[in-house]
Coordinates of C-alpha atoms in Angstrom, one line a residue:
M1 CA 86.9 -59.2 181.7
T2 CA 84.3 -60.6 179.2
A3 CA 81.3 -58.9 177.5
S4 CA 79.0 -60.7 180.1
D5 CA 80.8 -59.5 183.1
P6 CA 79.2 -56.6 184.9
Q7 CA 80.9 -53.2 184.0
P8 CA 82.4 -51.3 187.0
S9 CA 80.0 -48.4 187.8
P10 CA 81.5 -45.0 187.5
T11 CA 81.8 -43.4 191.0
A12 CA 79.9 -40.0 191.4
R13 CA 81.4 -37.0 193.2
E14 CA 80.7 -33.6 193.9
S15 CA 82.5 -30.9 191.9
S16 CA 83.2 -27.4 192.7
T17 CA 80.1 -26.4 190.9
S18 CA 78.0 -28.8 192.7
L19 CA 77.5 -30.9 189.9
P20 CA 78.1 -34.7 190.0
L21 CA 81.6 -35.9 188.4
L22 CA 82.0 -39.4 187.0
D23 CA 85.4 -40.8 187.6
A24 CA 86.6 -42.8 184.7
P25 CA 86.4 -46.6 185.3
E26 CA 89.6 -47.1 183.3
H27 CA 93.2 -45.6 182.9
V28 CA 93.1 -41.8 181.6
L29 CA 95.7 -39.8 180.3
S30 CA 98.8 -39.4 182.7
T31 CA 98.2 -35.5 182.7
L32 CA 94.4 -35.9 183.7
E33 CA 92.7 -36.7 186.9
A34 CA 90.0 -39.2 186.9
D35 CA 87.4 -36.2 186.6
G36 CA 89.2 -34.8 183.8
S37 CA 90.8 -31.9 185.2
R38 CA 94.5 -31.1 184.6
R39 CA 97.0 -33.1 186.8
W40 CA 100.1 -30.7 187.1
L41 CA 103.4 -33.1 186.9
R42 CA 106.3 -32.1 189.6
P43 CA 108.6 -35.0 188.8
R44 CA 111.4 -35.7 191.1
L45 CA 114.9 -35.7 189.8
S46 CA 117.2 -38.7 189.8
T47 CA 121.0 -37.6 189.0
G48 CA 122.2 -41.1 188.0
D49 CA 124.6 -42.0 185.2
L50 CA 122.3 -41.7 182.4
W51 CA 121.0 -38.4 183.5
K52 CA 124.5 -36.9 183.7
R53 CA 125.1 -38.3 179.9
R54 CA 121.8 -36.8 178.8
R55 CA 122.7 -33.4 180.6
I56 CA 126.0 -33.3 178.4
V57 CA 124.4 -34.2 175.3
A58 CA 121.4 -31.5 176.0
Y59 CA 123.9 -28.8 176.7
A60 CA 125.7 -29.5 173.6
L61 CA 122.7 -29.6 171.5
I62 CA 121.7 -26.1 173.0
A63 CA 124.9 -24.8 172.1
F64 CA 124.9 -26.2 168.8
F65 CA 121.4 -24.8 168.1
V66 CA 122.1 -21.2 169.3
A67 CA 125.6 -21.2 167.3
L68 CA 124.7 -23.0 164.0
P69 CA 123.0 -19.9 162.5
H70 CA 126.0 -17.8 163.1
L71 CA 128.5 -20.2 161.4
R72 CA 129.4 -20.0 157.7
I73 CA 130.4 -22.4 154.9
A74 CA 131.4 -21.0 151.8
G75 CA 130.2 -17.5 153.0
K76 CA 126.6 -19.0 153.9
P77 CA 125.2 -20.3 156.9
P78 CA 124.9 -24.2 157.4
V79 CA 121.4 -24.1 157.5
L80 CA 119.0 -21.4 156.1
I81 CA 115.2 -21.6 155.1
D82 CA 115.0 -18.3 153.5
I83 CA 111.2 -17.7 153.0
L84 CA 111.5 -14.3 151.8
A85 CA 113.9 -15.2 148.9
R86 CA 112.4 -18.6 148.4
E87 CA 115.9 -20.5 149.1
F88 CA 117.1 -23.3 151.0
T89 CA 120.6 -23.3 152.0
I90 CA 122.3 -26.4 153.7
L91 CA 126.1 -27.0 154.1
G92 CA 126.9 -24.2 151.6
H93 CA 124.5 -25.5 148.8
T94 CA 121.6 -23.3 147.9
F95 CA 118.4 -25.0 146.5
L96 CA 115.6 -23.1 144.7
P97 CA 111.9 -24.0 144.4
T98 CA 112.8 -25.7 141.1
D99 CA 114.7 -28.0 142.9
T100 CA 111.6 -30.2 143.6
L101 CA 113.1 -33.5 143.0
L102 CA 116.1 -32.8 145.4
L103 CA 113.5 -31.8 148.0
A104 CA 111.6 -34.9 147.5
L105 CA 114.7 -37.0 147.9
A106 CA 115.7 -35.2 150.8
M107 CA 112.2 -35.6 152.6
L108 CA 112.2 -39.2 151.9
F109 CA 115.7 -39.7 153.2
V110 CA 114.8 -38.0 156.4
F111 CA 111.5 -40.0 156.7
V112 CA 113.6 -43.3 156.3
V113 CA 116.3 -42.2 158.7
I114 CA 113.3 -41.8 161.3
V115 CA 111.8 -45.0 160.7
A116 CA 115.2 -46.9 160.7
T117 CA 116.5 -45.1 163.8
T118 CA 113.1 -46.0 165.5
A119 CA 113.0 -49.6 164.6
I120 CA 116.7 -50.1 166.0
S121 CA 116.9 -47.5 169.0
G122 CA 113.2 -46.8 169.8
R123 CA 112.4 -43.4 171.0
L124 CA 116.1 -42.3 171.5
W125 CA 115.4 -39.0 169.9
C126 CA 112.5 -38.4 172.2
G127 CA 114.5 -38.9 175.3
W128 CA 118.0 -37.4 174.1
G129 CA 117.8 -35.0 171.4
C130 CA 113.9 -33.5 171.0
P131 CA 114.0 -29.8 171.7
Q132 CA 111.1 -30.1 173.8
T133 CA 112.7 -32.6 176.0
V134 CA 116.2 -30.9 176.1
Y135 CA 114.7 -27.5 177.2
M136 CA 111.9 -28.5 179.3
E137 CA 114.1 -31.3 181.3
F138 CA 117.4 -29.1 181.3
V139 CA 116.4 -25.6 181.3
F140 CA 112.9 -24.8 182.6
R141 CA 112.3 -27.4 185.1
P142 CA 115.9 -26.6 186.7
I143 CA 114.3 -23.1 186.7
D144 CA 111.4 -24.2 188.6
R145 CA 113.2 -26.1 191.2
L146 CA 115.8 -23.2 191.7
I147 CA 113.2 -20.5 192.2
E148 CA 110.4 -22.5 193.9
G149 CA 112.1 -24.8 195.9
T150 CA 111.7 -28.6 196.2
V151 CA 110.8 -30.9 199.1
G152 CA 114.0 -32.9 199.7
K153 CA 115.2 -34.3 196.4
G154 CA 111.4 -34.1 195.0
G155 CA 109.9 -32.1 192.4
K156 CA 107.1 -30.4 194.6
P157 CA 107.6 -26.8 195.7
K158 CA 108.2 -25.9 199.3
G159 CA 104.3 -25.0 200.1
Q160 CA 102.9 -22.0 198.8
V161 CA 105.2 -20.1 196.2
S162 CA 105.2 -16.3 196.8
A163 CA 103.8 -13.9 194.1
G164 CA 107.2 -12.4 193.9
R165 CA 109.0 -15.8 193.1
S166 CA 106.1 -16.4 190.5
V167 CA 106.7 -13.1 188.9
L168 CA 110.7 -13.8 188.8
R169 CA 109.9 -17.4 187.3
I170 CA 107.8 -16.0 184.4
A171 CA 110.2 -13.1 183.8
I172 CA 113.2 -15.7 183.6
Y173 CA 111.1 -17.7 181.1
L174 CA 110.2 -14.8 179.0
V175 CA 113.7 -13.9 178.6
I176 CA 114.9 -17.3 177.4
C177 CA 111.9 -17.8 175.3
T178 CA 112.8 -14.5 173.6
V179 CA 116.3 -15.7 172.9
L180 CA 115.1 -18.8 171.6
A181 CA 112.6 -17.1 169.3
H182 CA 115.2 -14.8 167.9
T183 CA 117.6 -17.8 167.6
F184 CA 114.6 -19.8 165.7
L185 CA 114.0 -16.7 163.4
A186 CA 117.5 -16.6 162.6
Y187 CA 117.2 -20.1 160.7
F188 CA 114.5 -18.4 158.5
V189 CA 115.7 -14.9 157.9
G190 CA 119.7 -15.2 158.5
T191 CA 121.7 -13.6 161.4
D192 CA 122.6 -10.5 159.3
R193 CA 119.0 -9.4 158.3
L194 CA 118.0 -10.2 162.1
A195 CA 120.7 -8.1 163.4
G196 CA 119.5 -5.3 161.4
W197 CA 116.0 -5.9 162.7
L198 CA 117.1 -6.0 166.2
T199 CA 118.9 -2.5 165.8
G200 CA 116.2 -0.9 164.2
S201 CA 112.5 0.1 164.9
P202 CA 109.9 -2.7 165.2
F203 CA 107.6 -0.3 162.7
T204 CA 110.1 -0.7 159.9
H205 CA 109.6 -4.6 160.0
P206 CA 106.3 -5.1 161.6
V207 CA 105.7 -8.7 160.0
A208 CA 109.1 -9.9 161.4
F209 CA 108.3 -8.4 164.7
L210 CA 105.1 -9.8 164.9
V211 CA 106.2 -13.2 163.9
M212 CA 109.0 -12.9 166.7
A213 CA 106.4 -12.1 169.3
G214 CA 104.1 -14.7 168.2
V215 CA 106.7 -17.4 168.5
T216 CA 107.9 -16.2 171.9
A217 CA 104.2 -16.4 173.0
L218 CA 103.9 -19.8 171.7
M219 CA 107.1 -21.0 173.5
M220 CA 105.9 -19.2 176.7
F221 CA 102.6 -21.2 176.4
D222 CA 104.5 -24.3 175.6
F223 CA 106.9 -24.5 178.5
L224 CA 104.8 -22.6 181.1
V225 CA 101.5 -24.4 180.6
F226 CA 101.4 -27.0 177.9
R227 CA 104.5 -28.7 178.9
E228 CA 104.6 -32.3 179.0
Q229 CA 101.2 -32.6 177.1
M230 CA 103.2 -31.5 173.9
C231 CA 104.7 -35.1 173.9
L232 CA 101.5 -36.7 174.9
I233 CA 98.9 -34.7 173.0
A234 CA 100.3 -32.7 170.4
C235 CA 103.4 -34.7 169.1
P236 CA 102.2 -37.4 166.6
Y237 CA 105.6 -39.4 167.1
G238 CA 104.5 -41.5 170.2
R239 CA 101.6 -42.7 168.1
F240 CA 103.8 -43.5 165.1
Q241 CA 105.9 -45.8 167.2
S242 CA 103.4 -48.5 167.4
V243 CA 104.1 -48.7 163.5
M244 CA 107.8 -48.4 163.6
L245 CA 108.6 -50.4 166.6
D246 CA 108.9 -54.2 166.8
R247 CA 109.7 -56.6 169.4
N248 CA 113.4 -56.3 169.0
S249 CA 113.6 -52.5 169.1
L250 CA 115.4 -50.8 171.8
I251 CA 113.0 -49.6 174.5
V252 CA 113.2 -48.5 178.3
A253 CA 111.4 -51.7 179.9
Y254 CA 110.6 -53.1 183.3
D255 CA 111.8 -56.6 183.9
E256 CA 108.4 -58.2 184.8
P257 CA 109.4 -61.7 185.4
R258 CA 112.2 -60.4 187.8
G259 CA 110.2 -57.8 189.5
E260 CA 107.0 -59.5 190.3
P261 CA 105.2 -60.0 192.6
R262 CA 106.3 -56.6 194.2
K263 CA 106.8 -56.3 198.0
K264 CA 107.5 -53.3 199.9
G265 CA 110.7 -53.2 202.0
K266 CA 114.0 -55.1 201.7
H267 CA 113.4 -58.7 200.5
V268 CA 114.6 -61.9 202.1
T269 CA 115.8 -64.6 200.0
G270 CA 113.1 -67.3 199.7
D271 CA 110.3 -65.1 200.6
G272 CA 109.0 -65.4 197.0
A273 CA 108.8 -61.7 196.3
G274 CA 110.2 -60.3 193.3
S275 CA 113.0 -57.6 193.1
C276 CA 110.6 -54.7 192.8
V277 CA 109.9 -53.2 196.5
D278 CA 107.1 -51.1 195.2
C279 CA 108.7 -47.8 196.2
N280 CA 107.1 -45.8 193.3
R281 CA 110.3 -43.9 192.5
C282 CA 110.3 -44.7 188.9
V283 CA 106.6 -43.1 188.7
D284 CA 107.8 -40.1 190.8
V285 CA 110.6 -39.3 188.5
C286 CA 108.8 -39.8 185.2
P287 CA 108.1 -36.5 183.3
T288 CA 105.2 -37.8 181.8
G289 CA 103.7 -39.3 184.8
I290 CA 103.3 -43.0 183.9
D291 CA 104.3 -46.1 185.5
I292 CA 106.7 -48.1 183.3
R293 CA 105.9 -51.3 185.1
N294 CA 102.8 -51.2 183.2
G295 CA 104.5 -52.1 180.2
L296 CA 105.3 -50.3 176.9
Q297 CA 103.3 -47.1 176.6
M298 CA 102.7 -44.3 174.1
E299 CA 103.4 -41.7 176.9
C300 CA 107.0 -43.0 177.4
I301 CA 109.6 -40.8 175.9
N302 CA 112.5 -43.0 176.9
C303 CA 114.1 -40.2 179.2
T304 CA 115.8 -43.1 181.2
Q305 CA 115.0 -41.3 184.6
C306 CA 113.1 -44.5 185.9
I307 CA 116.3 -46.3 185.0
D308 CA 118.5 -44.3 187.2
A309 CA 115.9 -44.2 190.0
C310 CA 115.5 -47.8 189.9
N311 CA 119.1 -48.4 190.0
D312 CA 119.6 -46.4 192.8
V313 CA 117.0 -48.3 195.0
M314 CA 118.4 -51.6 193.7
D315 CA 122.0 -50.4 195.1
R316 CA 120.2 -49.3 198.3
V317 CA 118.6 -52.7 198.9
G318 CA 121.5 -54.7 197.7
A319 CA 120.1 -56.2 194.7
P320 CA 121.5 -56.2 190.9
R321 CA 120.8 -53.2 188.9
G322 CA 118.8 -53.4 185.4
L323 CA 115.0 -54.0 187.0
I324 CA 114.3 -51.3 184.6
R325 CA 116.9 -51.0 181.7
Y326 CA 117.3 -50.4 177.8
S327 CA 116.2 -53.7 176.5
S328 CA 113.6 -55.0 173.9
Q329 CA 110.3 -56.8 174.5
D330 CA 111.7 -60.0 173.3
A331 CA 114.8 -59.9 175.6
I332 CA 112.6 -59.1 178.5
D333 CA 110.6 -62.3 177.6
G334 CA 114.0 -64.5 177.6
K335 CA 114.2 -64.5 173.8
P336 CA 117.4 -63.6 172.1
Q337 CA 117.4 -60.0 170.8
K338 CA 118.0 -59.8 166.9
F339 CA 120.0 -56.7 165.4
L340 CA 120.0 -57.9 162.2
R341 CA 116.5 -58.6 160.6
L342 CA 114.8 -57.7 157.6
R343 CA 114.0 -54.2 158.5
T344 CA 117.4 -53.3 159.7
I345 CA 118.6 -54.6 156.4
I346 CA 116.3 -53.0 154.0
Y347 CA 116.3 -49.4 155.6
P348 CA 120.0 -48.9 155.1
L349 CA 119.6 -50.1 151.5
I350 CA 117.0 -47.6 150.6
L351 CA 119.1 -45.0 152.3
I352 CA 122.1 -45.8 150.3
A353 CA 119.7 -45.8 147.2
L354 CA 118.2 -42.3 148.1
S355 CA 121.9 -41.0 148.7
A356 CA 123.0 -42.2 145.4
A357 CA 119.9 -40.6 143.6
F358 CA 120.4 -37.3 145.5
V359 CA 124.2 -36.9 144.7
T360 CA 123.5 -38.0 140.9
V361 CA 120.7 -35.3 140.6
L362 CA 122.8 -32.8 142.4
S363 CA 125.8 -33.3 140.3
T364 CA 123.9 -32.9 137.2
K365 CA 122.3 -29.9 138.3
Y366 CA 122.1 -27.1 135.4
A367 CA 123.8 -23.6 135.8
F368 CA 120.6 -22.0 135.0
D369 CA 117.0 -22.9 134.5
A370 CA 114.9 -22.0 131.6
R371 CA 111.3 -22.7 131.1
L372 CA 109.2 -21.6 128.0
M373 CA 105.3 -20.8 128.6
R374 CA 102.9 -19.8 126.2
G375 CA 101.9 -15.9 126.3
T376 CA 98.4 -14.4 126.4
G377 CA 96.4 -13.0 123.6
N378 CA 96.1 -14.2 120.1
P379 CA 97.6 -17.8 119.6
F380 CA 99.4 -16.4 116.4
Y381 CA 99.9 -13.5 114.1
R382 CA 101.5 -12.7 110.8
T383 CA 104.7 -10.5 110.9
N384 CA 105.4 -7.9 108.2
D385 CA 107.6 -10.2 106.4
G386 CA 104.9 -12.9 106.4
Q387 CA 106.4 -15.2 109.2
V388 CA 103.8 -16.7 111.5
A389 CA 104.6 -15.4 115.2
N390 CA 103.7 -16.7 118.6
R391 CA 104.2 -14.9 121.9
F392 CA 105.9 -16.8 124.8
R393 CA 107.0 -16.1 128.2
L394 CA 110.4 -17.2 129.4
R395 CA 111.4 -17.9 133.1
L396 CA 115.0 -17.7 133.6
T397 CA 116.7 -18.7 136.9
N398 CA 120.3 -17.8 137.7
R399 CA 121.3 -20.9 139.9
T400 CA 125.2 -19.9 140.2
E401 CA 126.9 -17.5 143.1
E402 CA 127.5 -14.9 140.4
T403 CA 125.9 -12.5 138.0
R404 CA 125.6 -14.0 134.6
N405 CA 124.3 -12.8 131.2
Y406 CA 122.1 -15.1 129.0
R407 CA 121.4 -14.9 125.2
V408 CA 119.9 -17.0 122.4
T409 CA 122.6 -18.7 120.7
A410 CA 120.9 -21.2 118.2
F411 CA 117.3 -22.2 117.1
E412 CA 115.6 -24.8 115.0
P413 CA 114.3 -25.0 112.0
A414 CA 116.3 -22.8 109.9
G415 CA 114.6 -19.5 109.2
T416 CA 113.3 -19.1 112.7
T417 CA 113.4 -15.6 114.4
V418 CA 113.5 -15.4 118.0
T419 CA 113.0 -11.9 119.5
F420 CA 114.6 -11.9 123.3
T421 CA 114.3 -8.6 125.0
E422 CA 115.3 -5.4 123.3
V423 CA 119.2 -5.9 123.5
G424 CA 119.2 -9.5 122.8
E425 CA 120.4 -10.7 126.4
V426 CA 119.5 -10.3 130.0
S427 CA 121.5 -10.0 133.0
L428 CA 120.6 -11.8 136.2
P429 CA 122.2 -11.6 139.7
K430 CA 123.2 -14.8 141.7
G431 CA 120.0 -16.6 142.6
G432 CA 118.0 -14.3 140.5
S433 CA 114.9 -15.2 138.5
E434 CA 113.0 -13.2 135.9
L435 CA 109.9 -13.6 133.7
L436 CA 110.8 -12.5 130.1
S437 CA 108.8 -11.9 126.9
M438 CA 109.9 -13.8 123.8
T439 CA 108.5 -13.9 120.3
I440 CA 109.1 -16.8 118.1
A441 CA 108.3 -16.6 114.2
V442 CA 108.7 -19.3 111.8
D443 CA 108.3 -19.7 107.8
P444 CA 104.7 -20.6 107.3
K445 CA 106.1 -23.6 104.9
V446 CA 107.4 -25.4 108.2
I447 CA 103.8 -25.6 109.6
K448 CA 102.0 -28.7 109.3
N449 CA 98.3 -29.1 110.3
G450 CA 98.5 -25.9 112.2
R451 CA 101.5 -26.7 114.2
A452 CA 105.3 -26.5 113.9
D453 CA 108.1 -27.6 116.7
V454 CA 110.8 -25.4 117.2
S455 CA 113.8 -25.4 119.8
V456 CA 115.7 -22.5 121.1
T457 CA 119.3 -23.0 122.7
L458 CA 120.2 -20.3 125.5
A459 CA 123.6 -19.8 126.8
D460 CA 125.3 -17.8 129.6
D461 CA 128.6 -16.1 129.4
L462 CA 130.3 -19.4 130.4
E463 CA 128.7 -21.0 127.6
N464 CA 126.6 -23.2 129.7
E465 CA 123.5 -24.0 127.6
R466 CA 119.9 -25.0 127.8
V467 CA 117.7 -26.2 125.1
V468 CA 113.9 -25.3 125.3
T469 CA 111.2 -26.4 123.0
A470 CA 107.9 -24.9 121.9
Q471 CA 105.0 -25.8 119.6
I472 CA 104.3 -22.8 117.1
L473 CA 100.5 -22.6 116.4
G474 CA 99.4 -21.3 112.8
P475 CA 96.9 -21.6 110.0
R476 CA 96.1 -24.9 108.8

């Protein structure tokens, strides 16, 4: 259609409020009707080979998600994002807020993995591993079919659902979402602390109780009301795929040259029709409500339900499988599919470099952190013996798994006096951090143009050392 062609006129209809509604002249979101109202999807279930494999993967992932917080590596959970203690534990290693470089490298690594995986295998994560898809398609939709019943092998309920069945469905949803919320919370507070909260009164930990209740409510809203719209509206990943995919990326694709033109019923050789019998089974089973025959679409989550449904129909009509299959845009167009290409070579090299940098930084990590900051008040003052003194604040952080004692062991220039706590040392528990007062005084002779550089060496009881530097201010 060109700019000079007449535009289709929207069709006016009457709404329930007697106001005219305009039908959209073009395709709208798959979960919306033409008038903008919600289109509730009840996809049919196609139990083909790919669905059976996805079911195994899904239940394995659910078991892994539930069990992971309860496992221990070196006495620690494999993954713990302890917000209260400001610690992040992964695979037995604990990282503190001062590990900003390690955190940045880890985030870059995850980002490149996502981009590389999408470039090679498309939206494999969305269809096989995303918690939204796993729980929606293998936990909550089966509950809907079990309680509400289905017409044949379809997804629509058998007539009007009774109030009792609806209440039962919501109650089961609530129980599952509560368990999921507690499991989710265990990743942030740990199972030991969570167990204590569960056995105690909510009034002793109101914030945690409100967080758990809020997460449960959000999950109920997501799986009961929002559902597939999480993938279509809220999740940005589908929109990113246009940047991360190329014509050789693996996608769920309809073989248009083979399937067109469509014709209903069993085809006869030589009738000029394509393999597609226009049964709409691929549309009926789609959990996001799209027609895969319209080409690559943002709403497609690569769940492979359309592949299973189409293969079943092809078997029935005696045609070869694969009208809808895992492929690429170039392969569908008859061009050779290239696995080795510039992107698939560069991404692994970047991942190797990031991994090497992460391991290097991790292996050279200090046993404790020491950071010297200038104190408040007068910039300098004179002591009774004539030295020029400055007040500082020392932030000490114990990065080990045991209690450590710290003391000052050396300083420069000669004649410098360092006052470090009343007893000359401080003890910190594992992962502990403390802000301490420190006074550094120097001979006025070492001060040039109102300044003097000093260094202080701190050590723990295992003789691990850190050197901190500071600039002493004094009279000009």
